[in-house]
CSV table of C-alpha atoms and ligand atoms in Angstrom, one decimal:
chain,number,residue,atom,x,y,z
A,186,UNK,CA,80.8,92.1,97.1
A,187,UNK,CA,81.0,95.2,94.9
A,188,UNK,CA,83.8,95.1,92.0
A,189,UNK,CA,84.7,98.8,90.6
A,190,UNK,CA,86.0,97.8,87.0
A,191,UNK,CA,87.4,99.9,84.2
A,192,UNK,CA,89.9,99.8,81.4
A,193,UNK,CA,90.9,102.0,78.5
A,194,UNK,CA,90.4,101.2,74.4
A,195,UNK,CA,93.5,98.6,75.0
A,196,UNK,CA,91.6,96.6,77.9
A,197,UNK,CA,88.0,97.6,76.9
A,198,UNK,CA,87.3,94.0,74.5
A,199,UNK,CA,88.8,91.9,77.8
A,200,UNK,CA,86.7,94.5,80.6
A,201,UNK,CA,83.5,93.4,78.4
A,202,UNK,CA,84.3,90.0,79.1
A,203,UNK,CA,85.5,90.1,82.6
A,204,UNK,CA,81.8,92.0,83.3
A,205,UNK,CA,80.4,89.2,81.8
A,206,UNK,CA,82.4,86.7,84.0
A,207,UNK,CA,81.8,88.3,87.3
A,208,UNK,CA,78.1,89.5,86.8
A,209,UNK,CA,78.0,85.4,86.6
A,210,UNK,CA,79.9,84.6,88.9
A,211,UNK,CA,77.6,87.0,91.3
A,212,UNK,CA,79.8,90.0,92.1
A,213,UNK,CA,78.1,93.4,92.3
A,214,UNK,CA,79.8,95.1,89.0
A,215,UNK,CA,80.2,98.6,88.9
A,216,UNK,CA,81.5,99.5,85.1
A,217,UNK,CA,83.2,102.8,84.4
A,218,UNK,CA,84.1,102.1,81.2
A,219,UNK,CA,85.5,103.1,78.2
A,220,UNK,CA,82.9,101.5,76.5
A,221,UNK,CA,84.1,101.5,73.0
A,222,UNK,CA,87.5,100.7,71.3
A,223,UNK,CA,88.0,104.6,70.4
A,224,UNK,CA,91.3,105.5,71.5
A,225,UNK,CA,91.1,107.5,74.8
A,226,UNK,CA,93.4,108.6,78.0
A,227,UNK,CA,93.7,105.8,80.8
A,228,UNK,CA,94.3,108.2,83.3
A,229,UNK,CA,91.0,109.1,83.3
A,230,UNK,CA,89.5,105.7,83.8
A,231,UNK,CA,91.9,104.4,86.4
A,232,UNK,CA,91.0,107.7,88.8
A,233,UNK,CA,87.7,107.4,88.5
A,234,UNK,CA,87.8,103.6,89.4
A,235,UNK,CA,90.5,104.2,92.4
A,236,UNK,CA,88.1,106.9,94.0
A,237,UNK,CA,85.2,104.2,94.1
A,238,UNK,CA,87.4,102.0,95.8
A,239,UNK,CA,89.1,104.6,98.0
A,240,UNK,CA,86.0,106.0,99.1
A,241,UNK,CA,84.4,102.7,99.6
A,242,UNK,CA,81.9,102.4,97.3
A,243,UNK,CA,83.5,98.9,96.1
A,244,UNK,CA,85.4,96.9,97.7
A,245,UNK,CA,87.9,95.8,95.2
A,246,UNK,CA,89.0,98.0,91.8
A,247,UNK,CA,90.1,95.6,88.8
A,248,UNK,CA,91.5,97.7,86.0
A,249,UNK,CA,92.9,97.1,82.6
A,250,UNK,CA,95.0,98.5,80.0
A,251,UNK,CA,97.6,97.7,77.0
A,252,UNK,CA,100.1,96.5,80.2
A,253,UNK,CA,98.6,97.4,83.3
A,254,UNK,CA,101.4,99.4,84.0
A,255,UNK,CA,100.1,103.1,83.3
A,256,UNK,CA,97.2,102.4,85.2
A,257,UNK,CA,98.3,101.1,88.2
A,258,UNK,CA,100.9,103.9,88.7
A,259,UNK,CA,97.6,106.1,88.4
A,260,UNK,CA,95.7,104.3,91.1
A,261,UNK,CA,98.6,104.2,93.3
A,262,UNK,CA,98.4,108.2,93.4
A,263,UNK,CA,94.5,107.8,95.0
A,264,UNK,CA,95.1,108.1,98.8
A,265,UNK,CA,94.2,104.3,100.4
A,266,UNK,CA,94.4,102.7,97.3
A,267,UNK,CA,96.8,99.7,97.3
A,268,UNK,CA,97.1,98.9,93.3
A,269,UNK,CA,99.4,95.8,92.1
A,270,UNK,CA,100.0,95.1,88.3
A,271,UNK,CA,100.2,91.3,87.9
A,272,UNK,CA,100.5,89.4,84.8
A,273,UNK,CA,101.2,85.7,87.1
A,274,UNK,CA,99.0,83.8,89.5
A,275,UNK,CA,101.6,84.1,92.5
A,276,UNK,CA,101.7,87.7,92.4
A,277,UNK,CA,98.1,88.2,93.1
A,278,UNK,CA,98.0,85.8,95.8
A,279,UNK,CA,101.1,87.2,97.3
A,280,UNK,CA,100.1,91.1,96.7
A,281,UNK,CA,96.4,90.2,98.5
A,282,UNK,CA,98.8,88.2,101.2
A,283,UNK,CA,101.2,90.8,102.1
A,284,UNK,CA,100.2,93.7,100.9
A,285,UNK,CA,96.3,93.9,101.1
A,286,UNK,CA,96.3,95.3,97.7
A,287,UNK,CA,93.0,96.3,96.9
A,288,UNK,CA,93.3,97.1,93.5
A,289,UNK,CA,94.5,94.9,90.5
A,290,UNK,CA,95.6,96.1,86.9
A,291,UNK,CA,96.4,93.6,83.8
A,292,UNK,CA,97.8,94.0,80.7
A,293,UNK,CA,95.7,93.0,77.9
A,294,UNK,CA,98.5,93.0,75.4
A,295,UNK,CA,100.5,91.1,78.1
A,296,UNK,CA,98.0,88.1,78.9
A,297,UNK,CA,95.1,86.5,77.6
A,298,UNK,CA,91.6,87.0,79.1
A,299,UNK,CA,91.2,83.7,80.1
A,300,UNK,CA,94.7,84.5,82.0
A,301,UNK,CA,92.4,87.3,83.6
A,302,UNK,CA,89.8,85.4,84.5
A,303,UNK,CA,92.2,82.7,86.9
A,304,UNK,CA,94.0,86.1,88.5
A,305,UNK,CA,90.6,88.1,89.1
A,306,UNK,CA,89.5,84.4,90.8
A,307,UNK,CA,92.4,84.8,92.6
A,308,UNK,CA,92.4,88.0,93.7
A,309,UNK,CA,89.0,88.2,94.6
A,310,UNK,CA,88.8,85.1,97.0
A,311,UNK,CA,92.5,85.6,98.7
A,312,UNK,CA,92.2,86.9,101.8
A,313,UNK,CA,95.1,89.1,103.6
A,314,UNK,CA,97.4,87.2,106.3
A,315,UNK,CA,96.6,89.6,109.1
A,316,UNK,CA,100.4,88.9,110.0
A,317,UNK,CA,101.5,91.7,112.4
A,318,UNK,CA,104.6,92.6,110.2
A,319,UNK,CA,102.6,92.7,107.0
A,320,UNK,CA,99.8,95.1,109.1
A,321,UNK,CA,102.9,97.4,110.0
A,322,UNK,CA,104.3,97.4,106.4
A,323,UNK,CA,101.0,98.5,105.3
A,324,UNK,CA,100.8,101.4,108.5
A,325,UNK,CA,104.1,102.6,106.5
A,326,UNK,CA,102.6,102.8,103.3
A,327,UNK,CA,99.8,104.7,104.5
A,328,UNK,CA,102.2,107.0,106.2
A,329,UNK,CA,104.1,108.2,103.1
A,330,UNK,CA,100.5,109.5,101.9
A,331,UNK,CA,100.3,113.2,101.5
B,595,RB5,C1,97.6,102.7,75.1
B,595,RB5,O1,98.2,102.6,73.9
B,595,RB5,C2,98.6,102.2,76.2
B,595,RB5,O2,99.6,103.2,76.4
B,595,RB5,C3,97.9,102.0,77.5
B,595,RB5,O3,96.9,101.1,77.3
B,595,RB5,C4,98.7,101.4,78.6
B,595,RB5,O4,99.4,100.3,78.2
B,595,RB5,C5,99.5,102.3,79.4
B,595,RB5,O5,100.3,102.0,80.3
């Protein structure tokens, strides 16, 4: 399974060790940096990172910043991308459940990276219901994409 990652100079000391973890854990990683703790714009990383995922290259796009937030509401512009920011382990199970998300941001000035570590685990291995009324929910979203 192929993992886009990426995170600005806020989440770029936690991406380091989250490539660590899944490289171990035997994911296919696909980095797109920041790679250094020089301050630059997260718009950038988390576009770059959604278009991997929304044109299939990976499967699943993790992303990180100070809170998460700025990033997911830059993945969430990316036509088929599905992006949840989730700080708790029942919102990642819940957001792969009923919403297919396919794209998770954390803050790194929210939580800790072993906190990151239990929600990418979580993420990663929760599969969606496949419940009718979440499918339809999901046809909606897609439907309010330009
Ligand atoms: C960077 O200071 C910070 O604004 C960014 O990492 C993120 O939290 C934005 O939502």
């Amino acid at each position: 399974m192929k993992i886009a990652i990426a995170a600005d100079h806020a989440g770029y000391e936690a991406k380091r060790e989250l490539v660590n973890y899944l490289v171990e854990k035997g994911y296919d990683v696909l980095d797109l940096g920041t790679n250094s703790l020089e301050s630059c714009d997260y718009p950038d990383y988390a576009i770059k990172c959604a278009n991997e995922v929304a044109n299939k290259n990976a499967q699943f796009g993790i992303l990180i910043c100070g809170t998460g937030i700025g990033m997911s509401i830059c993945a969430n512009k990316v036509k088929g991308i599905r992006c949840a920011n989730c700080q708790d382990n029942f919102s990642v199970q819940m957001t792969r459940e009923h919403n297919d998300a396919n794209m998770l941001t954390m803050g790194a000035r929210v939580i800790s990276v072993d906190k990151m570590k239990e929600l990418v685990d979580i993420f990663l291995t929760t599969p969606f219901s496949n419940e009718p009324k979440h499918i339809k929910r999901i046809e909606k979203i897609s439907q309010a994409e330009i």
